[in-house]
CSV table of C-alpha atoms and ligand atoms in Angstrom, one decimal:
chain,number,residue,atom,x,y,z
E,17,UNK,CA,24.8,-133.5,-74.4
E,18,UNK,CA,26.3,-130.4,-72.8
E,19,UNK,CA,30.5,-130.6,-73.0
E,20,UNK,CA,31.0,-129.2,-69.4
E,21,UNK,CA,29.0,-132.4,-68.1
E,22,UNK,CA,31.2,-135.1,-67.6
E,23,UNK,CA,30.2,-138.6,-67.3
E,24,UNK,CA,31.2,-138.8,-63.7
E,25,UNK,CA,28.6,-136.1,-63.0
E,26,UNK,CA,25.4,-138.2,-63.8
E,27,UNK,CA,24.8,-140.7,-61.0
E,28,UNK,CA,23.4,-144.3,-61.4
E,29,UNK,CA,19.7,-142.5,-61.4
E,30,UNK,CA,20.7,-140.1,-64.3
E,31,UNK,CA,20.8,-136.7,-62.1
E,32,UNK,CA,23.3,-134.2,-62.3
E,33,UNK,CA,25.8,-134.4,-59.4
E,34,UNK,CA,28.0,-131.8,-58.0
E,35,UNK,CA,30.4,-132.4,-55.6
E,36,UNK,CA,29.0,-136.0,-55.8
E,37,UNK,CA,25.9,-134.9,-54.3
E,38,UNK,CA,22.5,-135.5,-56.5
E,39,UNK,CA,21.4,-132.4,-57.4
E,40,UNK,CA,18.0,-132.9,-57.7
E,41,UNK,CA,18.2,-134.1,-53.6
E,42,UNK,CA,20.0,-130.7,-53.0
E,43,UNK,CA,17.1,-129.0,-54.6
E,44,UNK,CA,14.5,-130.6,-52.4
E,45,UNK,CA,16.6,-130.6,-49.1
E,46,UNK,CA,17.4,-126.6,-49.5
E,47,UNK,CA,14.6,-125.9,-52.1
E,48,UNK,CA,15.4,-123.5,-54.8
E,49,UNK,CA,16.7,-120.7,-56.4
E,50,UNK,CA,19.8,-122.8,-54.3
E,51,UNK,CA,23.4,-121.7,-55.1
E,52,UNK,CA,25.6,-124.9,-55.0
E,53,UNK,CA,29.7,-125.3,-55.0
E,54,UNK,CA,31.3,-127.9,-56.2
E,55,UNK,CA,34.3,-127.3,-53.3
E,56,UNK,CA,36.8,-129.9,-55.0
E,57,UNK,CA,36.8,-127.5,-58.1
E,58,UNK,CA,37.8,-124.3,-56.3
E,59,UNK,CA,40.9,-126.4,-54.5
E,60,UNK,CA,42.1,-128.1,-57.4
E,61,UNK,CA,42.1,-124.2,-59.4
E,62,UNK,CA,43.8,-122.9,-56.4
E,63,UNK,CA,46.3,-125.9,-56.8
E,64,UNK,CA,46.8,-125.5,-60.3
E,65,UNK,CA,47.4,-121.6,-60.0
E,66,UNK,CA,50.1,-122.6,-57.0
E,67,UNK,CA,51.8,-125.6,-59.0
E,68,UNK,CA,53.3,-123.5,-62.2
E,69,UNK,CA,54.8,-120.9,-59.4
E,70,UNK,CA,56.3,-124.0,-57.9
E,71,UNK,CA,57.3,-125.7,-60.7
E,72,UNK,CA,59.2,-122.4,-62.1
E,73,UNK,CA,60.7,-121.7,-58.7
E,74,UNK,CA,59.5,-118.1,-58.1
E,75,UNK,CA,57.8,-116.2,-54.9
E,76,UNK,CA,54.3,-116.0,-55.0
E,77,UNK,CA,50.8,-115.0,-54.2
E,78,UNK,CA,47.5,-116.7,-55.5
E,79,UNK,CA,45.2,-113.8,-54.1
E,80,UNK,CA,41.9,-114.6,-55.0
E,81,UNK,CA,39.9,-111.9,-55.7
E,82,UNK,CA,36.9,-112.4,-53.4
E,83,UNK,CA,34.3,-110.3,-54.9
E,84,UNK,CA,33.6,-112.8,-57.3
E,85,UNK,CA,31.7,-114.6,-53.9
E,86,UNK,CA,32.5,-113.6,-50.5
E,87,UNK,CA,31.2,-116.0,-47.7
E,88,UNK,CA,32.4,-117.2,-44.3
E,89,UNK,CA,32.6,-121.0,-45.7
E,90,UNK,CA,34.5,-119.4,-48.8
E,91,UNK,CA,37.7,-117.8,-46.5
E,92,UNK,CA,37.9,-120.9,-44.9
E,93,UNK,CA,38.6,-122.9,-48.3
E,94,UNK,CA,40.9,-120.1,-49.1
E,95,UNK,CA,42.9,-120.3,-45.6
E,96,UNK,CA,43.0,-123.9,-46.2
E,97,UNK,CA,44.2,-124.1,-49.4
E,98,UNK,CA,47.2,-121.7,-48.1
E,99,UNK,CA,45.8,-118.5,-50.6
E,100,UNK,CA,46.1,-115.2,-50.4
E,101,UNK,CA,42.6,-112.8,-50.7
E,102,UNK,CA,42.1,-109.4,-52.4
E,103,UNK,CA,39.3,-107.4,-50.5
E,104,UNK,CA,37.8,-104.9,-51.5
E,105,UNK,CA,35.7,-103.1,-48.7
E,106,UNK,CA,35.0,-103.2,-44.7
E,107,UNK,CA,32.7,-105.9,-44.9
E,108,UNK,CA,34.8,-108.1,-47.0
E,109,UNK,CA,37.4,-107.9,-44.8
E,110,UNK,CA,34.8,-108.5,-41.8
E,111,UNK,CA,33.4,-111.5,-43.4
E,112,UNK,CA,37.0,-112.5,-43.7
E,113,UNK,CA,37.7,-112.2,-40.2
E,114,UNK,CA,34.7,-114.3,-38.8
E,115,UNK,CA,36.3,-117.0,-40.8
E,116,UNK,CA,39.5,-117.0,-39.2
E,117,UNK,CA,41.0,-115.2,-42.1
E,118,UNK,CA,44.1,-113.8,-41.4
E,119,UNK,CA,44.2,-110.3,-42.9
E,120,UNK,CA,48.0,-110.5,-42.8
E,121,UNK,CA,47.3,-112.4,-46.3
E,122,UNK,CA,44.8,-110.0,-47.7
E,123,UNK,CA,45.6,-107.0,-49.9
E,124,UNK,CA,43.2,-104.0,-50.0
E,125,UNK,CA,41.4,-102.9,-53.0
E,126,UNK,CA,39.7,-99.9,-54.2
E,127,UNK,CA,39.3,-96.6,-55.7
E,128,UNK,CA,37.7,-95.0,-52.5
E,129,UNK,CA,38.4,-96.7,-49.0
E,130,UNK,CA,36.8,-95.2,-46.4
E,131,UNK,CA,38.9,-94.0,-43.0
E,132,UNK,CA,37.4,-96.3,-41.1
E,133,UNK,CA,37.9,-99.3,-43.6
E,134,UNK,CA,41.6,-98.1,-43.9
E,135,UNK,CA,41.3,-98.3,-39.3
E,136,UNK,CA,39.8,-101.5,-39.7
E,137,UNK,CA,42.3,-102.6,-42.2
E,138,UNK,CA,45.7,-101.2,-40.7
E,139,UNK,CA,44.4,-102.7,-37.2
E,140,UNK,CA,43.7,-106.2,-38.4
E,141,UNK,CA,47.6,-105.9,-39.8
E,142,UNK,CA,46.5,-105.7,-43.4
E,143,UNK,CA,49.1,-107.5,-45.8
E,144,UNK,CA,49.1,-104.9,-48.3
E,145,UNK,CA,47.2,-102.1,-49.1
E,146,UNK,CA,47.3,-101.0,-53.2
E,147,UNK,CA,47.2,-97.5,-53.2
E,148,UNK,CA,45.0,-96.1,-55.9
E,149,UNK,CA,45.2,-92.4,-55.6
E,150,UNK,CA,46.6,-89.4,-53.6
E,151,UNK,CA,44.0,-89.0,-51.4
E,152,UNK,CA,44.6,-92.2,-49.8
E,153,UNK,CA,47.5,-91.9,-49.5
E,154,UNK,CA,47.2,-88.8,-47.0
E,155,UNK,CA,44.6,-90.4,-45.8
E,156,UNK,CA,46.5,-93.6,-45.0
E,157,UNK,CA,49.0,-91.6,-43.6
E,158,UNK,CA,47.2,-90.4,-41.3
E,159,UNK,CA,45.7,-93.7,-40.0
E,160,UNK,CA,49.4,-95.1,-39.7
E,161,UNK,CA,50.3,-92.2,-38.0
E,162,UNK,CA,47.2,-92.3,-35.5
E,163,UNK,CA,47.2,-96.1,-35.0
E,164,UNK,CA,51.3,-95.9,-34.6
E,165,UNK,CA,51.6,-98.0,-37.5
E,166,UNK,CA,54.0,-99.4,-40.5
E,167,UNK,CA,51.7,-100.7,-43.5
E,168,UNK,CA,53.0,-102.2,-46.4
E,169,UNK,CA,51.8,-100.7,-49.4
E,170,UNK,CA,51.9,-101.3,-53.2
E,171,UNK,CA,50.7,-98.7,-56.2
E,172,UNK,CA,48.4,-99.3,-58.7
E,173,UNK,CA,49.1,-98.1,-61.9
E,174,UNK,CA,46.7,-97.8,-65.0
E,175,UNK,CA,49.2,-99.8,-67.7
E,176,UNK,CA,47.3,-98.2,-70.8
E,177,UNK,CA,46.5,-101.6,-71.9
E,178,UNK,CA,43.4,-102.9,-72.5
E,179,UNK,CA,42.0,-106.1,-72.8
E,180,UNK,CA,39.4,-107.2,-75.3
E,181,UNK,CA,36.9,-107.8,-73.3
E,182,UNK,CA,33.7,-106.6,-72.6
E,183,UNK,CA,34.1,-103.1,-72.3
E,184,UNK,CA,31.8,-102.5,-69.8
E,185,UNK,CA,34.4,-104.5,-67.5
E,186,UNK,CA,37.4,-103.4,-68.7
E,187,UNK,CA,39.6,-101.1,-66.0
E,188,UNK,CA,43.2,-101.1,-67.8
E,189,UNK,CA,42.9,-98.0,-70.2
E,190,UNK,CA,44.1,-95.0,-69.5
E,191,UNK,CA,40.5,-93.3,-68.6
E,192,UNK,CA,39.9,-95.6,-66.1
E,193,UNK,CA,38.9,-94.4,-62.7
E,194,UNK,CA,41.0,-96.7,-61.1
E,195,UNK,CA,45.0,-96.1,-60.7
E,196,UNK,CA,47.8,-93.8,-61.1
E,197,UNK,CA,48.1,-93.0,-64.6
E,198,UNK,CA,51.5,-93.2,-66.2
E,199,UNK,CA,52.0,-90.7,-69.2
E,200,UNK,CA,51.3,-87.6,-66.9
E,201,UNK,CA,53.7,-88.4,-64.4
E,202,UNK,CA,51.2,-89.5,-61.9
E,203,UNK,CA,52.8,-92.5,-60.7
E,204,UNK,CA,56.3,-91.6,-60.5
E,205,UNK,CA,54.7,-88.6,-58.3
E,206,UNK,CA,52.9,-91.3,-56.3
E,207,UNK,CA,56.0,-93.5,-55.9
E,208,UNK,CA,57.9,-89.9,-54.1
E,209,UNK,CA,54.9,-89.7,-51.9
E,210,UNK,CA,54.9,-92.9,-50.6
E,211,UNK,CA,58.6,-93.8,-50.5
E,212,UNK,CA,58.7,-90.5,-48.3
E,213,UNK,CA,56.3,-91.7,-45.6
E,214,UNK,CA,58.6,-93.8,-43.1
E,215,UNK,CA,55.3,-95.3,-42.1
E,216,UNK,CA,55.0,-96.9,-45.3
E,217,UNK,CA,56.8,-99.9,-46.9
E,218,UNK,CA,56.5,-99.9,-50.2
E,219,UNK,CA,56.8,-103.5,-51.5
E,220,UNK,CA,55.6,-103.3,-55.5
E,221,UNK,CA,53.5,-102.4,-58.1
E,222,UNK,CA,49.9,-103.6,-59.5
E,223,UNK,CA,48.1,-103.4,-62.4
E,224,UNK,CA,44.6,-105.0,-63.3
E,225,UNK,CA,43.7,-104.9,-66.9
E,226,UNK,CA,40.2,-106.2,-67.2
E,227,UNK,CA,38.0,-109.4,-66.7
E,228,UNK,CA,37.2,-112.4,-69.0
E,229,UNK,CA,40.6,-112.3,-70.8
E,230,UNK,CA,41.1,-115.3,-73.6
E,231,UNK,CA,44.5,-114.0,-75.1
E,232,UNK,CA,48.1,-114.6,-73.0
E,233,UNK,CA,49.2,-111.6,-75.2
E,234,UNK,CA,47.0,-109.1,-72.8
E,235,UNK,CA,48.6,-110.5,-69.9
E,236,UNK,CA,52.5,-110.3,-71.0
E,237,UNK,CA,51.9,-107.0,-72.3
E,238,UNK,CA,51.0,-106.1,-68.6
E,239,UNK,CA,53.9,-108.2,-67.4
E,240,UNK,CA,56.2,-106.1,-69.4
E,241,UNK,CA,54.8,-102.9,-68.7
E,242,UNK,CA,55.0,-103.3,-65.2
E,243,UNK,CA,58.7,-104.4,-65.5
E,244,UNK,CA,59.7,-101.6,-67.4
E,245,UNK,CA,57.9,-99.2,-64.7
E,246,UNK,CA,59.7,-100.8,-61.9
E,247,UNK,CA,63.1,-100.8,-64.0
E,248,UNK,CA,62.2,-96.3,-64.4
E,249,UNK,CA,61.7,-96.3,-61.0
E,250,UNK,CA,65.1,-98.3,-60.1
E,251,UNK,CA,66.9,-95.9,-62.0
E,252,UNK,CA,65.4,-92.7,-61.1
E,253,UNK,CA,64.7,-93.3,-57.7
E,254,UNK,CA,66.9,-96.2,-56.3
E,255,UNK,CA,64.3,-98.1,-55.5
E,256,UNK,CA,63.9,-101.6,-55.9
E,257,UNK,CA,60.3,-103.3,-56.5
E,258,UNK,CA,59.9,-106.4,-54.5
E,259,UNK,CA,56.6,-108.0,-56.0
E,260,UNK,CA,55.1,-107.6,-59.4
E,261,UNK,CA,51.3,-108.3,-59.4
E,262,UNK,CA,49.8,-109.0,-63.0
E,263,UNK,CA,46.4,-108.6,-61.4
E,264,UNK,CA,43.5,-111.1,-62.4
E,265,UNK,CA,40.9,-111.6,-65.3
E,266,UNK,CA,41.5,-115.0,-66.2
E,267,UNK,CA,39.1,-116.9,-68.5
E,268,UNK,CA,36.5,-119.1,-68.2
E,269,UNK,CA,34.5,-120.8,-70.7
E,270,UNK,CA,30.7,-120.3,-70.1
E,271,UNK,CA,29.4,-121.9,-73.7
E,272,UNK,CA,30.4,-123.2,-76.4
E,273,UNK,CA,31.5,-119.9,-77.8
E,274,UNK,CA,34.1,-119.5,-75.3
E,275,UNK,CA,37.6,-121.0,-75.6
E,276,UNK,CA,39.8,-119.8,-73.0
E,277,UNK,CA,43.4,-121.3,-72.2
E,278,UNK,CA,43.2,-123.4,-68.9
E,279,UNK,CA,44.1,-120.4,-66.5
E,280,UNK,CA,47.1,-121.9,-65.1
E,281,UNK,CA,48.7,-121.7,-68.8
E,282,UNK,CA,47.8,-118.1,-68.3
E,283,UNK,CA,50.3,-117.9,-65.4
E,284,UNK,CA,53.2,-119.7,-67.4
E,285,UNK,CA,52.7,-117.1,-69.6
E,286,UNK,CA,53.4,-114.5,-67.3
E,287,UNK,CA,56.2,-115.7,-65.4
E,288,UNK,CA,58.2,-116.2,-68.6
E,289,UNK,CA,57.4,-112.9,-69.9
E,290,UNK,CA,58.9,-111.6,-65.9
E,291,UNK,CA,61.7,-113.3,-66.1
E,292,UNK,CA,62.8,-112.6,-69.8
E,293,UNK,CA,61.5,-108.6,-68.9
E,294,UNK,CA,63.9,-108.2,-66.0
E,295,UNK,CA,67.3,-109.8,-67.9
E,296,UNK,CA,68.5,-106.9,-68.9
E,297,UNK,CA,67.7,-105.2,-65.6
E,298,UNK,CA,69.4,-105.1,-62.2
E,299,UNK,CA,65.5,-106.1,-60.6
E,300,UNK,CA,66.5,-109.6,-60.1
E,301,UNK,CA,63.3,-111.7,-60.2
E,302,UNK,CA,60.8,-110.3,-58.2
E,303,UNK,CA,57.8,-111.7,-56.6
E,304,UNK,CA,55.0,-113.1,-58.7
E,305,UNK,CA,51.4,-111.7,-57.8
E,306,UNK,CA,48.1,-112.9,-59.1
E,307,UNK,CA,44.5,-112.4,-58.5
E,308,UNK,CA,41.9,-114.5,-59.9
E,309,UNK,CA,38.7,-114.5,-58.9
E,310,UNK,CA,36.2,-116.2,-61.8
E,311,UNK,CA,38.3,-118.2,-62.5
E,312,UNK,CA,38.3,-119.9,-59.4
E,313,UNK,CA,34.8,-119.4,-58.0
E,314,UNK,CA,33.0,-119.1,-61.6
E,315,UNK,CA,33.1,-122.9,-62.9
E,316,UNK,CA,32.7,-124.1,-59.4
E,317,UNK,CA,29.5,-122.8,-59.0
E,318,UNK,CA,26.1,-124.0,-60.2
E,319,UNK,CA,22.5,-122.2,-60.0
E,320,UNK,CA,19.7,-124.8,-59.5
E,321,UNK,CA,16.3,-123.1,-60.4
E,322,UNK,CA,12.5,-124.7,-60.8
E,323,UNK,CA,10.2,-124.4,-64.0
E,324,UNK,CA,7.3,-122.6,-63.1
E,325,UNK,CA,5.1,-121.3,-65.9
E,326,UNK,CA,6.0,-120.7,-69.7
E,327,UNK,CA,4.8,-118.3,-72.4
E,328,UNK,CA,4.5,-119.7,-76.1
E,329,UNK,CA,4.6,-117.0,-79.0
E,330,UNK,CA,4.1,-118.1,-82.5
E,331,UNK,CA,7.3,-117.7,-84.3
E,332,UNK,CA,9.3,-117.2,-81.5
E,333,UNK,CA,11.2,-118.7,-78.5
E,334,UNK,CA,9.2,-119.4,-75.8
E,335,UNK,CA,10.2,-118.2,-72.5
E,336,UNK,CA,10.5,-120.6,-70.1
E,337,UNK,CA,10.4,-118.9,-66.7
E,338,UNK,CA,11.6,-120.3,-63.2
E,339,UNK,CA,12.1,-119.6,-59.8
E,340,UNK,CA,15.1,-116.5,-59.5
E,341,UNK,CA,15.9,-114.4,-62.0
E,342,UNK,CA,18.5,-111.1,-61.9
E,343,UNK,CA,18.5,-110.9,-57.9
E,344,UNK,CA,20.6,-113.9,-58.1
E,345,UNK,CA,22.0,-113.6,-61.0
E,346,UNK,CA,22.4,-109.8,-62.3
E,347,UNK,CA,24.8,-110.6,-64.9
E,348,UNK,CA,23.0,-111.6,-68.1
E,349,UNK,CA,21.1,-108.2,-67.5
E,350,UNK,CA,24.1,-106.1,-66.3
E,351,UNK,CA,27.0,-107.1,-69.4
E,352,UNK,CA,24.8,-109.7,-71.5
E,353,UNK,CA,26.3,-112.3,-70.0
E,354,UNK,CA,26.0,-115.6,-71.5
E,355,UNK,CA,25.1,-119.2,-69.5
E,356,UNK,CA,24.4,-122.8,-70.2
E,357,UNK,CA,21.9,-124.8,-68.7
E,358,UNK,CA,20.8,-128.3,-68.2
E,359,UNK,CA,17.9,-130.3,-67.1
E,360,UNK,CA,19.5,-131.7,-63.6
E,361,UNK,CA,17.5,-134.6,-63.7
E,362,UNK,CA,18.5,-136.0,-67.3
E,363,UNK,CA,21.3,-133.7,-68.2
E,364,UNK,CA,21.9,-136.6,-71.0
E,365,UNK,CA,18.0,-136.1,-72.4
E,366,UNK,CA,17.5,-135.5,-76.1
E,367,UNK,CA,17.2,-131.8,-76.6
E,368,UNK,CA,13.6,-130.9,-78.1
E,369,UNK,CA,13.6,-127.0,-78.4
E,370,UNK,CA,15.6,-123.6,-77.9
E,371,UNK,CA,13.7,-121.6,-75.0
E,372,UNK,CA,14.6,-118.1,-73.3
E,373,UNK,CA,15.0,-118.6,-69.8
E,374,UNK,CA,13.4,-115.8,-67.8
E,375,UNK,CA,13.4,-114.8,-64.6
E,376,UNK,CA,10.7,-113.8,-62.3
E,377,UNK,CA,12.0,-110.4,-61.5
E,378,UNK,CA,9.3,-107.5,-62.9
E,379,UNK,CA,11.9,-106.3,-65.1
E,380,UNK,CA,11.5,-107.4,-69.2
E,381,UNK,CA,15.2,-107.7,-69.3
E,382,UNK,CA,15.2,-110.4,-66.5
E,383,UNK,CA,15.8,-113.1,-69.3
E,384,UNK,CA,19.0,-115.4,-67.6
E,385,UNK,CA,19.3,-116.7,-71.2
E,386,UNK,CA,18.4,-115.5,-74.6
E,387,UNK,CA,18.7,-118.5,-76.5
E,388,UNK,CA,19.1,-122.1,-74.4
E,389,UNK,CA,18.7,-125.6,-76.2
E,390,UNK,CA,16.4,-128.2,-73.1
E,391,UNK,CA,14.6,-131.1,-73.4
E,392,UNK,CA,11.0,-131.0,-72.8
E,393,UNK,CA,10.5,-129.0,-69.8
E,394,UNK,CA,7.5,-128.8,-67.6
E,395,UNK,CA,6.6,-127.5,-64.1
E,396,UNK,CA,8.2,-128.7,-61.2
E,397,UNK,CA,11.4,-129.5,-63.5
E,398,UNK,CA,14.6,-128.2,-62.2
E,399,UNK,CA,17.4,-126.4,-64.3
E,400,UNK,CA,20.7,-126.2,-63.4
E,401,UNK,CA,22.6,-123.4,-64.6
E,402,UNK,CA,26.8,-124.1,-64.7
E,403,UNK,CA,29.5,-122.0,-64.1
E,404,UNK,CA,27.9,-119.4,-61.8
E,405,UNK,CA,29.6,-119.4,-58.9
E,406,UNK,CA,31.4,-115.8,-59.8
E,407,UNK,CA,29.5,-113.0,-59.7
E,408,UNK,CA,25.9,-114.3,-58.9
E,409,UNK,CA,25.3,-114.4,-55.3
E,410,UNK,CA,27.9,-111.6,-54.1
E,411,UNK,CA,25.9,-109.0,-56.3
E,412,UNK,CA,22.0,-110.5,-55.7
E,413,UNK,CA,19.9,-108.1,-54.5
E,414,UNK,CA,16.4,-108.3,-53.3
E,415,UNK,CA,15.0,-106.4,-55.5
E,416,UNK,CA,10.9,-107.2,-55.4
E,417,UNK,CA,11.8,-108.1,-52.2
E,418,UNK,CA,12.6,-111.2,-53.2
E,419,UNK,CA,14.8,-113.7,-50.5
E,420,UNK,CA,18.1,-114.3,-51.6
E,421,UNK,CA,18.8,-118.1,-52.4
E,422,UNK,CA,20.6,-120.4,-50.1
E,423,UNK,CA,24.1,-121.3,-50.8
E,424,UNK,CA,25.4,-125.1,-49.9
E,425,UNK,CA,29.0,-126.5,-50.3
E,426,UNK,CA,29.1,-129.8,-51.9
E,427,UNK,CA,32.1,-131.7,-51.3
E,428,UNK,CA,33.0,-135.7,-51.5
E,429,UNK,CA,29.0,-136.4,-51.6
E,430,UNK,CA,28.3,-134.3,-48.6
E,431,UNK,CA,26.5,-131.1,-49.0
E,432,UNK,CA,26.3,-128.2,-46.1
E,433,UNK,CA,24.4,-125.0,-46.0
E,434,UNK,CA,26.5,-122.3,-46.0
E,435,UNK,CA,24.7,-119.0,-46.4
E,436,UNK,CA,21.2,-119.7,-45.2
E,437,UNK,CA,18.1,-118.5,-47.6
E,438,UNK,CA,16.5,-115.1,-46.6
E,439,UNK,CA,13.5,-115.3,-45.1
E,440,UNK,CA,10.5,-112.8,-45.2
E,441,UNK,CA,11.6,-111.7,-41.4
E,442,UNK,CA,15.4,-111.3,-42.6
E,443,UNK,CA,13.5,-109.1,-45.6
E,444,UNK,CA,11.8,-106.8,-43.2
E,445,UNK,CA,14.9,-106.8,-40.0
E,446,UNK,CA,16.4,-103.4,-41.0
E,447,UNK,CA,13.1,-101.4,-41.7
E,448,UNK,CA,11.6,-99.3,-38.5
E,449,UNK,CA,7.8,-98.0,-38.3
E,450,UNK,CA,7.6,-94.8,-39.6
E,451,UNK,CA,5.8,-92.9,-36.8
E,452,UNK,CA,2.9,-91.0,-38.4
E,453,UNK,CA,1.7,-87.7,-37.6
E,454,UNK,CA,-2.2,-87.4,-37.0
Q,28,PLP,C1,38.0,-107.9,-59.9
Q,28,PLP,C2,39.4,-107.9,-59.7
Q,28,PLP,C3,40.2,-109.1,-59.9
Q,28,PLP,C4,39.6,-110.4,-60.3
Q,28,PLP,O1,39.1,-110.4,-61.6
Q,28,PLP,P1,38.5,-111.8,-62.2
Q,28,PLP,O2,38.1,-111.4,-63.5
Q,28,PLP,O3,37.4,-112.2,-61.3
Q,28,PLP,O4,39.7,-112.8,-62.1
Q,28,PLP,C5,41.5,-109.0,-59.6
Q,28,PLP,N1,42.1,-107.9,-59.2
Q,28,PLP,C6,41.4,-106.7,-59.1
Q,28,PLP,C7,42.1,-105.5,-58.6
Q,28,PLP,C8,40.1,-106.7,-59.3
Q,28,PLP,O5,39.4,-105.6,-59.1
């Protein structure tokens, strides 16, 4: 039987629950490709993240990084867990605000925001924005200075450290579009700019080093770096760094190959690696800053797809094909992601074959897995994919013109639609007659 599939996540009939709702009843009620959360797993990560800050006594932020899904239903959890949220455009920060989201406990992301996401931003009294390069910070200048405004700002600096990771997801190195680079003198130059703006407030430093990290020794190398760039600028400038923020890129296990740390042990990492860093130092300890996103939305997550019709080759895997594909799921294609998958009506059934799971997308590399061990399959069957909730729905498309699936919250055996599924209509709302000329 799959590891991830605890015994308190089959039910009395043999399904796979989530959120202690039967998942084969969540496919029939909202029909499939469906999206589902397991709620209770996106709180207790958000706990878990908050607990070692407590337990070691240090200011902090658990911003998670929202990209990994942004919905409505998803600030809410956030706002009610008491985190913080990195966003990372205008309609992030929208989709923020028709939740209730305050954006007073948001920080602002990105290599290229837009004047009016930088109006939008500074009006909704933006917590933080992390300035990436010199045109913004002219250009938020000006927006402060138009809107009357005091923002509170923090650089991003490229560390020179890179994670080993993918490297298609990798944005620590020094080539990295992203950041003020260090060796040339960027950042220091930065750091003059923005500590001469009196509009600005410059509260810290950031550094994100890449996604899908497994090894602490990435992250204290970070830690340290961005310690001994706020002791420089202590010394040469006189000013004091408030909040240190490590970034995100925490780990998750998606198969059997995978053996992350839990993510919280990540954080323990890092605080000890601040607090030892700044010892010699006259920084005191500063404010703690972290941004997962995976690894809070990633294992709470769960695609639920239906078999439709299979191809057998002689000598080969079949391919087992069902209902979505890479518009809800663009990862296997996009950085060979890997998945595991389960039959949710007898996740506990003896395994008979390894299959290719493909999508229905007209693309030949719309395969969601290469190589998947399943029981006898057969039309009608539904698959549940695990640990998808990062990633998957917040960059579907509708390519083929294809719906987007439904998303539903599962919580304490209760299940609620939360992003409704596209309809042909919602497909077509945005195009206009082309008037044609006789
Ligand atoms: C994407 C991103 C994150 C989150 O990365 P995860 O791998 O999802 O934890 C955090 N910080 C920044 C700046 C990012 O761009």
């Amino acid at each position: 039987m799959n590891e991830q599939i605890t015994a308190d996540a089959i039910n009395a009939a043999g399904h796979l629950t989530i959120g202690g709702c039967d998942s084969i009843e969540l496919a029939k009620e909202y029909g499939t490709p469906l999206v589902v959360y397991d709620v209770s797993r996106i709180r207790s990560q958000i706990r878990a993240f908050k607990r070692v800050f407590e337990e070691n006594q240090v200011d902090y932020a658990v911003s998670y990084a929202s990209k990994a899904f942004s919905a409505v239903a998803m600030y809410q959890v956030i706002k009610q867990e008491g985190g913080h949220v990195d966003v990372v455009s205008g309609g992030e920060m929208y989709t923020a605000l028709k939740a209730g989201f305050s954006l007073e406990n948001a920080s602002f992301h990105g290599n290229n925001k837009s004047y009016d996401e930088l109006v939008l931003a500074v009006k909704n009294h933006i917590g933080v924005v992390v300035v990436d390069n010199f045109h913004e910070i002219e250009l938020l200048g000006q927006v402060a200075e138009e809107l009357d405004a005091h923002v509170n700002v923090m650089l991003r600096i490229t560390p020179g450290i890179s994670a080993h990771t993918n490297k298609y997801i990798q944005t620590g190195q020094v080539d990295s579009k992203f950041g003020f680079d260090l060796e040339s003198g960027q950042a220091d130059q930065a750091l003059e700019k923005v500590l001469a703006n009196p509009r600005f407030n410059v509260i810290g430093l950031h550094a994100h080093i890449g996604s899908q990290i497994f090894e602490v020794a990435g992250f204290e190398g970070v830690a340290n770096k961005l310690v001994s760039v706020a002791d420089h600028w202590q010394k040469k400038f006189g000013y004091q760094a408030k909040v240190i923020n490590v970034g995100g890129g925490f780990g998750i296990r998606y198969t059997k190959d995978d053996t992350p740390l839990p993510p919280e042990d990540f954080v323990d990492a890092i605080i000890k690696a601040i607090k030892k860093a700044v010892e010699p130092t006259d920084l005191g300890t500063p404010a703690i800053w972290i941004e997962p996103g995976r690894s809070i939305a990633g294992p709470a997550g769960y695609n639920l797809y239906t078999v439709g019709s299979r191809k057998d080759l002689p000598g080969l895997k079949p391919y087992v094909t069902i209902d979505g594909g890479m518009g809800d799921n663009i990862r296997p294609a996009l950085y060979e992601a890997e998945y595991e998958t389960v039959l949710a009506s007898d996740p506990q059934a003896p395994l008979k074959e390894h299959v290719r799971i493909a999508g229905k997308y007209c693309e030949s590399g719309d395969i969601l897995s290469y190589d998947q061990e399943l029981p006898e399959t057969k039309p009608g069957d539904v698959l549940a994919m695990l640990d998808t909730g990062a990633y998957g729905y917040s960059m579907a498309s509708n390519y083929n013109r294809n719906p987007r699936p439904a998303v539903v919250f599962a919580e304490d055996g209760q299940s609620q639609l939360v992003i409704k599924r596209e309809s042909y209509e919602d497909l077509v709302h945005l195009d206009q007659p082309y008037e044609l000329h006789d």
